Amino acid sequence: MKTELVRFEDVGKTYITGSVPYEALHDVNLTIDEGEMVVILGPSGAGKSTLLNLVGGLDGATKGRIFFGEDEITAFDDKRLGKFRAKDVGIIFQFYNLVPTLTALENVSLMQDLGLDIMDPEEALDMVGLSGQKDKFPSQLSGGQQQRVSIARAIAKKPRLLLCDEPTGALDSKTGNEVLKILKEQSSIHHRTVVMVTHNNLFKEIADKVVIVKNGTVENIEINEHPKEPEELGD
Ligand SMILES: Nc1ncnc2c1ncn2[C@@H]1O[C@H](COP(=O)(O)OP(=O)(O)OP(=O)(O)O)[C@@H](O)[C@H]1O
Ligand SMILES: [Mg+2]
C-alpha cells in the first residue's frame, strides 16, 4: 500500500524583487508517496528548483497549502520549519557544497556537530562506496566522488526526504549514472523518498513518477509502472 508523504494543494509562489512581483509557480497540485523516486523535468526557468525548494520547506509558498504526512508545513512557524528541514530533509546540489578544508569523513561528521541524530559517518560513506577515500579532502577527489560525499552527508541524518537539484549536472554520463544508482537505491532499498530535478530526459525512465514543469506549473505527471534500473540507461 502506498502512503502519501507530500501533498500540494493549489500551490503558488510569487517572488518580489524590488517592487515587481514575479509568479514563478502557480496552480500546483501534486502528491508524492513515501519511498517514491520522483524526477522533475522541464526547461530552464520553468520553476523546477522553486518547486523542489517548496517541497523541502527551504522557501515558503505564497499561495495554497503543502502537507508533509499529517502536518501542514505552510502553517509552520520559523522554528518548527527549521526543525523539519534539519530532521527530515537531506539536500544534494549540483556543485556538492563540501567544506574544502575538511576531509570526506569530517564533511559527513559535520551533521553530528550540528547536534543531529545521525548514522555512523563511516557507514554513510560505505553506503556510497567511499570507504577507501574517507581521509581525502574534496580537492583530492573526482567530481563523482565529491558528489558521493555530499550524498553520504545528506543521508547520514536519515532524512525522510532526499532532495536533489541537478545532482549529475556537473558529471559525465558514466559517473552521473553511478550517482543515479546510489540515489535510486536510497528509494528502492532504503525506502527514502527521493525527489530529483534534472535536465536529462533519459532519467525519467528510472523514476516511479515523472513531474513535467512548464511555464511555472505542473504540466503533466506520468507514472512508471516498471521503472528501469540506472544500469539499463546506457551512456
Ligand atoms: N529568488 C528569486 N527571486 C526572483 N525570481 C526568482 C528567484 N528564484 C527564481 N526566480 C525566477 O523564477 C523562475 C523559476 O526559477 P527556477 O530556479 O525555479 O527555474 P528552474 O526550472 O529551476 O530553471 P533551471 O533549469 O535553469 O535551474 C525563473 O524565471 C527565475 O528567474
Ligand atoms: Mg533550477
PDB file of C-alpha atoms and ligand atoms in Angstrom:
ATOM      1  CA  MET A   1       0.000   0.000   0.000  1.00  0.00           C
ATOM      2  CA  LYS A   2       1.210   3.478  -0.819  1.00  0.00           C
ATOM      3  CA  THR A   3       1.437   6.092   1.896  1.00  0.00           C
ATOM      4  CA  GLU A   4       1.238   9.720   0.879  1.00  0.00           C
ATOM      5  CA  LEU A   5       4.131  11.798   2.209  1.00  0.00           C
ATOM      6  CA  VAL A   6       3.811  15.167   0.455  1.00  0.00           C
ATOM      7  CA  ARG A   7       0.725  16.915  -0.884  1.00  0.00           C
ATOM      8  CA  PHE A   8       0.489  20.243  -2.724  1.00  0.00           C
ATOM      9  CA  GLU A   9      -2.921  21.896  -2.903  1.00  0.00           C
ATOM     10  CA  ASP A  10      -3.196  24.771  -5.412  1.00  0.00           C
ATOM     11  CA  VAL A  11       0.272  25.998  -4.543  1.00  0.00           C
ATOM     12  CA  GLY A  12       1.766  29.158  -5.972  1.00  0.00           C
ATOM     13  CA  LYS A  13       4.981  31.091  -5.460  1.00  0.00           C
ATOM     14  CA  THR A  14       5.452  34.729  -6.320  1.00  0.00           C
ATOM     15  CA  TYR A  15       8.862  36.304  -5.831  1.00  0.00           C
ATOM     16  CA  ILE A  16       9.064  40.002  -5.165  1.00  0.00           C
ATOM     17  CA  THR A  17      12.221  41.638  -6.477  1.00  0.00           C
ATOM     18  CA  GLY A  18      12.235  45.299  -5.641  1.00  0.00           C
ATOM     19  CA  SER A  19       8.598  46.162  -6.096  1.00  0.00           C
ATOM     20  CA  VAL A  20       7.999  43.856  -9.058  1.00  0.00           C
ATOM     21  CA  PRO A  21       6.171  40.575  -8.379  1.00  0.00           C
ATOM     22  CA  TYR A  22       7.137  37.546 -10.458  1.00  0.00           C
ATOM     23  CA  GLU A  23       4.935  34.461 -10.424  1.00  0.00           C
ATOM     24  CA  ALA A  24       7.398  31.552 -10.592  1.00  0.00           C
ATOM     25  CA  LEU A  25       4.813  28.851  -9.833  1.00  0.00           C
ATOM     26  CA  HIS A  26       1.026  28.681  -9.951  1.00  0.00           C
ATOM     27  CA  ASP A  27      -1.767  26.112  -9.503  1.00  0.00           C
ATOM     28  CA  VAL A  28       0.480  23.234  -8.488  1.00  0.00           C
ATOM     29  CA  ASN A  29      -1.338  20.101  -7.335  1.00  0.00           C
ATOM     30  CA  LEU A  30       0.856  17.125  -6.621  1.00  0.00           C
ATOM     31  CA  THR A  31       1.270  14.156  -4.317  1.00  0.00           C
ATOM     32  CA  ILE A  32       4.443  12.238  -3.539  1.00  0.00           C
ATOM     33  CA  ASP A  33       4.319   8.838  -1.858  1.00  0.00           C
ATOM     34  CA  GLU A  34       6.656   7.515   0.793  1.00  0.00           C
ATOM     35  CA  GLY A  35       9.663   5.757  -0.757  1.00  0.00           C
ATOM     36  CA  GLU A  36       8.902   7.075  -4.226  1.00  0.00           C
ATOM     37  CA  MET A  37      11.574   8.120  -6.725  1.00  0.00           C
ATOM     38  CA  VAL A  38      10.326  11.324  -8.350  1.00  0.00           C
ATOM     39  CA  VAL A  39      12.007  13.049 -11.282  1.00  0.00           C
ATOM     40  CA  ILE A  40      11.179  16.683 -12.081  1.00  0.00           C
ATOM     41  CA  LEU A  41      11.859  17.694 -15.692  1.00  0.00           C
ATOM     42  CA  GLY A  42      11.323  20.879 -17.648  1.00  0.00           C
ATOM     43  CA  PRO A  43      13.004  23.771 -19.458  1.00  0.00           C
ATOM     44  CA  SER A  44      15.311  26.276 -17.771  1.00  0.00           C
ATOM     45  CA  GLY A  45      13.350  28.852 -15.801  1.00  0.00           C
ATOM     46  CA  ALA A  46      10.219  26.662 -15.705  1.00  0.00           C
ATOM     47  CA  GLY A  47      10.127  26.593 -11.900  1.00  0.00           C
ATOM     48  CA  LYS A  48      11.755  23.236 -11.066  1.00  0.00           C
ATOM     49  CA  SER A  49      14.116  24.471  -8.343  1.00  0.00           C
ATOM     50  CA  THR A  50      11.361  26.650  -6.925  1.00  0.00           C
ATOM     51  CA  LEU A  51       9.136  23.568  -6.680  1.00  0.00           C
ATOM     52  CA  LEU A  52      11.898  21.497  -5.057  1.00  0.00           C
ATOM     53  CA  ASN A  53      12.567  24.244  -2.508  1.00  0.00           C
ATOM     54  CA  LEU A  54       8.895  24.330  -1.567  1.00  0.00           C
ATOM     55  CA  VAL A  55       8.833  20.524  -1.078  1.00  0.00           C
ATOM     56  CA  GLY A  56      11.646  20.800   1.462  1.00  0.00           C
ATOM     57  CA  GLY A  57      10.403  23.927   3.207  1.00  0.00           C
ATOM     58  CA  LEU A  58      13.529  25.815   2.041  1.00  0.00           C
ATOM     59  CA  ASP A  59      11.281  28.511   0.743  1.00  0.00           C
ATOM     60  CA  GLY A  60       7.677  29.376   1.537  1.00  0.00           C
ATOM     61  CA  ALA A  61       4.665  29.169  -0.756  1.00  0.00           C
ATOM     62  CA  THR A  62       2.775  32.415  -1.284  1.00  0.00           C
ATOM     63  CA  LYS A  63      -0.455  30.593  -2.131  1.00  0.00           C
ATOM     64  CA  GLY A  64      -2.056  27.249  -1.317  1.00  0.00           C
ATOM     65  CA  ARG A  65      -1.142  24.562   1.194  1.00  0.00           C
ATOM     66  CA  ILE A  66       1.656  21.989   1.433  1.00  0.00           C
ATOM     67  CA  PHE A  67       1.390  18.916   3.662  1.00  0.00           C
ATOM     68  CA  PHE A  68       4.115  16.588   4.920  1.00  0.00           C
ATOM     69  CA  GLY A  69       2.450  13.492   6.332  1.00  0.00           C
ATOM     70  CA  GLU A  70      -0.203  14.765   8.726  1.00  0.00           C
ATOM     71  CA  ASP A  71       1.434  18.172   9.139  1.00  0.00           C
ATOM     72  CA  GLU A  72       0.810  21.300   7.125  1.00  0.00           C
ATOM     73  CA  ILE A  73       4.256  22.806   6.574  1.00  0.00           C
ATOM     74  CA  THR A  74       2.775  26.002   5.142  1.00  0.00           C
ATOM     75  CA  ALA A  75       1.360  26.602   8.637  1.00  0.00           C
ATOM     76  CA  PHE A  76       4.665  26.031  10.484  1.00  0.00           C
ATOM     77  CA  ASP A  77       6.346  28.931  12.265  1.00  0.00           C
ATOM     78  CA  ASP A  78      10.064  29.511  11.560  1.00  0.00           C
ATOM     79  CA  LYS A  79      11.221  27.380  14.482  1.00  0.00           C
ATOM     80  CA  ARG A  80       9.088  24.379  13.513  1.00  0.00           C
ATOM     81  CA  LEU A  81      10.122  24.808   9.864  1.00  0.00           C
ATOM     82  CA  GLY A  82      13.807  24.841  10.826  1.00  0.00           C
ATOM     83  CA  LYS A  83      13.337  21.651  12.817  1.00  0.00           C
ATOM     84  CA  PHE A  84      11.554  19.995   9.874  1.00  0.00           C
ATOM     85  CA  ARG A  85      14.391  20.909   7.495  1.00  0.00           C
ATOM     86  CA  ALA A  86      17.090  19.759   9.895  1.00  0.00           C
ATOM     87  CA  LYS A  87      15.499  16.420  10.689  1.00  0.00           C
ATOM     88  CA  ASP A  88      13.507  15.320   7.661  1.00  0.00           C
ATOM     89  CA  VAL A  89      15.163  16.900   4.623  1.00  0.00           C
ATOM     90  CA  GLY A  90      18.507  15.961   3.033  1.00  0.00           C
ATOM     91  CA  ILE A  91      19.692  18.106   0.139  1.00  0.00           C
ATOM     92  CA  ILE A  92      22.126  17.426  -2.689  1.00  0.00           C
ATOM     93  CA  PHE A  93      23.216  20.194  -5.059  1.00  0.00           C
ATOM     94  CA  GLN A  94      24.865  20.233  -8.475  1.00  0.00           C
ATOM     95  CA  PHE A  95      28.171  21.559  -7.125  1.00  0.00           C
ATOM     96  CA  TYR A  96      28.425  19.385  -3.982  1.00  0.00           C
ATOM     97  CA  ASN A  97      28.839  22.258  -1.454  1.00  0.00           C
ATOM     98  CA  LEU A  98      31.514  20.430   0.562  1.00  0.00           C
ATOM     99  CA  VAL A  99      33.746  22.237   3.047  1.00  0.00           C
ATOM    100  CA  PRO A 100      37.163  22.308   1.271  1.00  0.00           C
ATOM    101  CA  THR A 101      39.252  22.265   4.472  1.00  0.00           C
ATOM    102  CA  LEU A 102      37.567  19.140   5.847  1.00  0.00           C
ATOM    103  CA  THR A 103      38.121  15.502   4.797  1.00  0.00           C
ATOM    104  CA  ALA A 104      35.324  13.391   3.361  1.00  0.00           C
ATOM    105  CA  LEU A 105      34.710  11.870   6.786  1.00  0.00           C
ATOM    106  CA  GLU A 106      34.742  15.261   8.513  1.00  0.00           C
ATOM    107  CA  ASN A 107      32.319  16.672   5.941  1.00  0.00           C
ATOM    108  CA  VAL A 108      29.866  13.902   6.784  1.00  0.00           C
ATOM    109  CA  SER A 109      30.508  14.163  10.545  1.00  0.00           C
ATOM    110  CA  LEU A 110      29.612  17.866  10.416  1.00  0.00           C
ATOM    111  CA  MET A 111      25.965  16.884  10.740  1.00  0.00           C
ATOM    112  CA  GLN A 112      26.761  15.308  14.104  1.00  0.00           C
ATOM    113  CA  ASP A 113      28.369  18.522  15.261  1.00  0.00           C
ATOM    114  CA  LEU A 114      25.075  20.239  14.484  1.00  0.00           C
ATOM    115  CA  GLY A 115      23.505  18.071  17.164  1.00  0.00           C
ATOM    116  CA  LEU A 116      21.546  15.867  14.782  1.00  0.00           C
ATOM    117  CA  ASP A 117      20.957  12.188  15.409  1.00  0.00           C
ATOM    118  CA  ILE A 118      22.897  10.715  12.507  1.00  0.00           C
ATOM    119  CA  MET A 119      24.167   7.302  11.435  1.00  0.00           C
ATOM    120  CA  ASP A 120      27.851   6.455  11.839  1.00  0.00           C
ATOM    121  CA  PRO A 121      29.594   8.719   9.250  1.00  0.00           C
ATOM    122  CA  GLU A 122      31.823   5.788   8.201  1.00  0.00           C
ATOM    123  CA  GLU A 123      28.714   3.725   7.496  1.00  0.00           C
ATOM    124  CA  ALA A 124      27.270   6.542   5.380  1.00  0.00           C
ATOM    125  CA  LEU A 125      30.500   6.657   3.339  1.00  0.00           C
ATOM    126  CA  ASP A 126      30.431   2.843   2.971  1.00  0.00           C
ATOM    127  CA  MET A 127      26.903   3.139   1.607  1.00  0.00           C
ATOM    128  CA  VAL A 128      28.086   5.333  -1.266  1.00  0.00           C
ATOM    129  CA  GLY A 129      31.161   3.184  -1.922  1.00  0.00           C
ATOM    130  CA  LEU A 130      33.770   5.556  -0.480  1.00  0.00           C
ATOM    131  CA  SER A 131      35.199   3.578   2.437  1.00  0.00           C
ATOM    132  CA  GLY A 132      38.700   3.853   0.981  1.00  0.00           C
ATOM    133  CA  GLN A 133      38.598   7.622   0.441  1.00  0.00           C
ATOM    134  CA  LYS A 134      37.390   8.930   3.765  1.00  0.00           C
ATOM    135  CA  ASP A 135      40.554  10.815   4.733  1.00  0.00           C
ATOM    136  CA  LYS A 136      40.844  12.682   1.430  1.00  0.00           C
ATOM    137  CA  PHE A 137      39.977  16.344   1.037  1.00  0.00           C
ATOM    138  CA  PRO A 138      37.447  17.393  -1.632  1.00  0.00           C
ATOM    139  CA  SER A 139      40.240  18.660  -3.930  1.00  0.00           C
ATOM    140  CA  GLN A 140      41.747  15.156  -3.887  1.00  0.00           C
ATOM    141  CA  LEU A 141      38.503  13.537  -5.047  1.00  0.00           C
ATOM    142  CA  SER A 142      36.917  13.308  -8.502  1.00  0.00           C
ATOM    143  CA  GLY A 143      33.629  15.106  -9.189  1.00  0.00           C
ATOM    144  CA  GLY A 144      31.667  11.869  -8.867  1.00  0.00           C
ATOM    145  CA  GLN A 145      33.390  11.049  -5.579  1.00  0.00           C
ATOM    146  CA  GLN A 146      32.711  14.539  -4.232  1.00  0.00           C
ATOM    147  CA  GLN A 147      29.064  14.159  -5.139  1.00  0.00           C
ATOM    148  CA  ARG A 148      29.018  10.813  -3.322  1.00  0.00           C
ATOM    149  CA  VAL A 149      30.415  12.520  -0.205  1.00  0.00           C
ATOM    150  CA  SER A 150      27.613  15.049  -0.432  1.00  0.00           C
ATOM    151  CA  ILE A 151      25.089  12.200  -0.749  1.00  0.00           C
ATOM    152  CA  ALA A 152      26.649  10.490   2.308  1.00  0.00           C
ATOM    153  CA  ARG A 153      26.345  13.773   4.201  1.00  0.00           C
ATOM    154  CA  ALA A 154      22.675  14.110   3.210  1.00  0.00           C
ATOM    155  CA  ILE A 155      21.688  10.511   4.002  1.00  0.00           C
ATOM    156  CA  ALA A 156      23.658  10.337   7.263  1.00  0.00           C
ATOM    157  CA  LYS A 157      20.885  12.134   9.088  1.00  0.00           C
ATOM    158  CA  LYS A 158      18.362   9.576   7.811  1.00  0.00           C
ATOM    159  CA  PRO A 159      16.004  12.139   6.284  1.00  0.00           C
ATOM    160  CA  ARG A 160      12.586  11.024   5.073  1.00  0.00           C
ATOM    161  CA  LEU A 161      13.026  13.279   2.046  1.00  0.00           C
ATOM    162  CA  LEU A 162      16.113  13.406  -0.120  1.00  0.00           C
ATOM    163  CA  LEU A 163      16.018  16.396  -2.479  1.00  0.00           C
ATOM    164  CA  CYS A 164      18.468  16.675  -5.357  1.00  0.00           C
ATOM    165  CA  ASP A 165      18.826  19.654  -7.696  1.00  0.00           C
ATOM    166  CA  GLU A 166      20.706  18.580 -10.843  1.00  0.00           C
ATOM    167  CA  PRO A 167      22.886  16.117  -8.877  1.00  0.00           C
ATOM    168  CA  THR A 168      24.556  14.832 -12.048  1.00  0.00           C
ATOM    169  CA  GLY A 169      24.673  18.191 -13.858  1.00  0.00           C
ATOM    170  CA  ALA A 170      28.446  18.566 -13.475  1.00  0.00           C
ATOM    171  CA  LEU A 171      29.306  14.918 -14.181  1.00  0.00           C
ATOM    172  CA  ASP A 172      29.946  12.878 -17.327  1.00  0.00           C
ATOM    173  CA  SER A 173      27.237  10.358 -18.182  1.00  0.00           C
ATOM    174  CA  LYS A 174      29.026   7.293 -16.756  1.00  0.00           C
ATOM    175  CA  THR A 175      29.787   8.990 -13.429  1.00  0.00           C
ATOM    176  CA  GLY A 176      26.310  10.524 -13.472  1.00  0.00           C
ATOM    177  CA  ASN A 177      24.762   7.065 -13.797  1.00  0.00           C
ATOM    178  CA  GLU A 178      26.771   5.852 -10.791  1.00  0.00           C
ATOM    179  CA  VAL A 179      25.421   8.727  -8.721  1.00  0.00           C
ATOM    180  CA  LEU A 180      21.938   7.990 -10.045  1.00  0.00           C
ATOM    181  CA  LYS A 181      22.289   4.367  -8.935  1.00  0.00           C
ATOM    182  CA  ILE A 182      23.074   5.453  -5.367  1.00  0.00           C
ATOM    183  CA  LEU A 183      20.090   7.808  -5.318  1.00  0.00           C
ATOM    184  CA  LYS A 184      17.784   5.155  -6.731  1.00  0.00           C
ATOM    185  CA  GLU A 185      18.966   2.678  -4.053  1.00  0.00           C
ATOM    186  CA  GLN A 186      18.029   5.214  -1.407  1.00  0.00           C
ATOM    187  CA  SER A 187      14.469   4.881  -2.652  1.00  0.00           C
ATOM    188  CA  SER A 188      14.291   1.196  -3.633  1.00  0.00           C
ATOM    189  CA  ILE A 189      16.373  -0.325  -0.796  1.00  0.00           C
ATOM    190  CA  HIS A 190      16.284   2.232   1.999  1.00  0.00           C
ATOM    191  CA  HIS A 191      12.700   3.442   1.389  1.00  0.00           C
ATOM    192  CA  ARG A 192      13.593   7.093   1.413  1.00  0.00           C
ATOM    193  CA  THR A 193      11.588   9.458  -0.751  1.00  0.00           C
ATOM    194  CA  VAL A 194      13.865  10.909  -3.424  1.00  0.00           C
ATOM    195  CA  VAL A 195      12.914  13.968  -5.467  1.00  0.00           C
ATOM    196  CA  MET A 196      15.367  14.880  -8.213  1.00  0.00           C
ATOM    197  CA  VAL A 197      15.419  17.824 -10.605  1.00  0.00           C
ATOM    198  CA  THR A 198      17.267  17.094 -13.831  1.00  0.00           C
ATOM    199  CA  HIS A 199      17.690  18.268 -17.402  1.00  0.00           C
ATOM    200  CA  ASN A 200      18.401  14.721 -18.531  1.00  0.00           C
ATOM    201  CA  ASN A 201      15.348  13.289 -20.280  1.00  0.00           C
ATOM    202  CA  LEU A 202      16.758   9.767 -20.022  1.00  0.00           C
ATOM    203  CA  PHE A 203      16.370   9.843 -16.249  1.00  0.00           C
ATOM    204  CA  LYS A 204      12.600   9.762 -16.493  1.00  0.00           C
ATOM    205  CA  GLU A 205      12.946   6.032 -17.265  1.00  0.00           C
ATOM    206  CA  ILE A 206      14.173   5.247 -13.753  1.00  0.00           C
ATOM    207  CA  ALA A 207      11.510   7.251 -11.910  1.00  0.00           C
ATOM    208  CA  ASP A 208       8.338   5.960 -10.304  1.00  0.00           C
ATOM    209  CA  LYS A 209       6.787   9.341 -11.022  1.00  0.00           C
ATOM    210  CA  VAL A 210       7.783  11.998 -13.579  1.00  0.00           C
ATOM    211  CA  VAL A 211       6.662  15.577 -12.991  1.00  0.00           C
ATOM    212  CA  ILE A 212       6.876  17.831 -16.044  1.00  0.00           C
ATOM    213  CA  VAL A 213       7.125  21.522 -15.128  1.00  0.00           C
ATOM    214  CA  LYS A 214       6.499  24.145 -17.804  1.00  0.00           C
ATOM    215  CA  ASN A 215       5.764  27.862 -17.659  1.00  0.00           C
ATOM    216  CA  GLY A 216       5.529  27.879 -13.880  1.00  0.00           C
ATOM    217  CA  THR A 217       3.168  24.971 -13.384  1.00  0.00           C
ATOM    218  CA  VAL A 218       2.977  21.184 -13.429  1.00  0.00           C
ATOM    219  CA  GLU A 219       2.020  20.393 -16.986  1.00  0.00           C
ATOM    220  CA  ASN A 220       1.895  16.636 -16.657  1.00  0.00           C
ATOM    221  CA  ILE A 221       2.518  13.793 -14.215  1.00  0.00           C
ATOM    222  CA  GLU A 222       3.494  10.377 -15.557  1.00  0.00           C
ATOM    223  CA  ILE A 223       3.580   7.179 -13.532  1.00  0.00           C
ATOM    224  CA  ASN A 224       6.055   4.443 -14.497  1.00  0.00           C
ATOM    225  CA  GLU A 225       4.716   1.032 -13.539  1.00  0.00           C
ATOM    226  CA  HIS A 226       8.042  -0.569 -14.430  1.00  0.00           C
ATOM    227  CA  PRO A 227      10.886   1.900 -13.884  1.00  0.00           C
ATOM    228  CA  LYS A 228      14.305   0.940 -15.268  1.00  0.00           C
ATOM    229  CA  GLU A 229      17.470   0.467 -13.260  1.00  0.00           C
ATOM    230  CA  PRO A 230      20.206   3.103 -13.852  1.00  0.00           C
ATOM    231  CA  GLU A 231      22.441   0.350 -15.323  1.00  0.00           C
ATOM    232  CA  GLU A 232      19.908  -0.102 -18.120  1.00  0.00           C
ATOM    233  CA  LEU A 233      20.190   3.518 -19.257  1.00  0.00           C
ATOM    234  CA  GLY A 234      23.482   3.210 -21.107  1.00  0.00           C
ATOM    235  CA  ASP A 235      25.847   6.162 -21.609  1.00  0.00           C
TER     236      ASP A 235
HETATM  237  N1  LIG B   1      14.819  34.320  -5.520  1.00  0.00           N
HETATM  238  C1  LIG B   1      14.201  34.669  -6.666  1.00  0.00           C
HETATM  239  N2  LIG B   1      13.760  35.925  -6.858  1.00  0.00           N
HETATM  240  C2  LIG B   1      13.147  36.289  -8.003  1.00  0.00           C
HETATM  241  N3  LIG B   1      12.899  35.447  -9.039  1.00  0.00           N
HETATM  242  C3  LIG B   1      13.309  34.181  -8.899  1.00  0.00           C
HETATM  243  C4  LIG B   1      14.009  33.724  -7.715  1.00  0.00           C
HETATM  244  N4  LIG B   1      14.296  32.398  -7.876  1.00  0.00           N
HETATM  245  C5  LIG B   1      13.832  32.063  -9.089  1.00  0.00           C
HETATM  246  N5  LIG B   1      13.245  33.119  -9.707  1.00  0.00           N
HETATM  247  C6  LIG B   1      12.606  33.106 -11.042  1.00  0.00           C
HETATM  248  O1  LIG B   1      11.609  32.102 -11.041  1.00  0.00           O
HETATM  249  C7  LIG B   1      11.628  31.369 -12.277  1.00  0.00           C
HETATM  250  C8  LIG B   1      11.809  29.900 -11.989  1.00  0.00           C
HETATM  251  O2  LIG B   1      13.102  29.704 -11.453  1.00  0.00           O
HETATM  252  P1  LIG B   1      13.674  28.283 -11.077  1.00  0.00           P
HETATM  253  O3  LIG B   1      15.003  28.490 -10.479  1.00  0.00           O
HETATM  254  O4  LIG B   1      12.666  27.546 -10.270  1.00  0.00           O
HETATM  255  O5  LIG B   1      13.783  27.600 -12.535  1.00  0.00           O
HETATM  256  P2  LIG B   1      14.373  26.180 -12.942  1.00  0.00           P
HETATM  257  O6  LIG B   1      13.277  25.437 -13.650  1.00  0.00           O
HETATM  258  O7  LIG B   1      14.973  25.512 -11.770  1.00  0.00           O
HETATM  259  O8  LIG B   1      15.471  26.566 -14.012  1.00  0.00           O
HETATM  260  P3  LIG B   1      16.930  25.933 -14.293  1.00  0.00           P
HETATM  261  O9  LIG B   1      16.671  24.682 -15.069  1.00  0.00           O
HETATM  262  O10 LIG B   1      17.605  26.979 -15.130  1.00  0.00           O
HETATM  263  O11 LIG B   1      17.603  25.694 -12.997  1.00  0.00           O
HETATM  264  C9  LIG B   1      12.743  31.979 -13.103  1.00  0.00           C
HETATM  265  O12 LIG B   1      12.189  32.869 -14.039  1.00  0.00           O
HETATM  266  C10 LIG B   1      13.590  32.723 -12.110  1.00  0.00           C
HETATM  267  O13 LIG B   1      14.202  33.852 -12.679  1.00  0.00           O
HETATM  268 MG    MG B   2      16.953  25.061 -11.242  1.00  0.00          MG
END
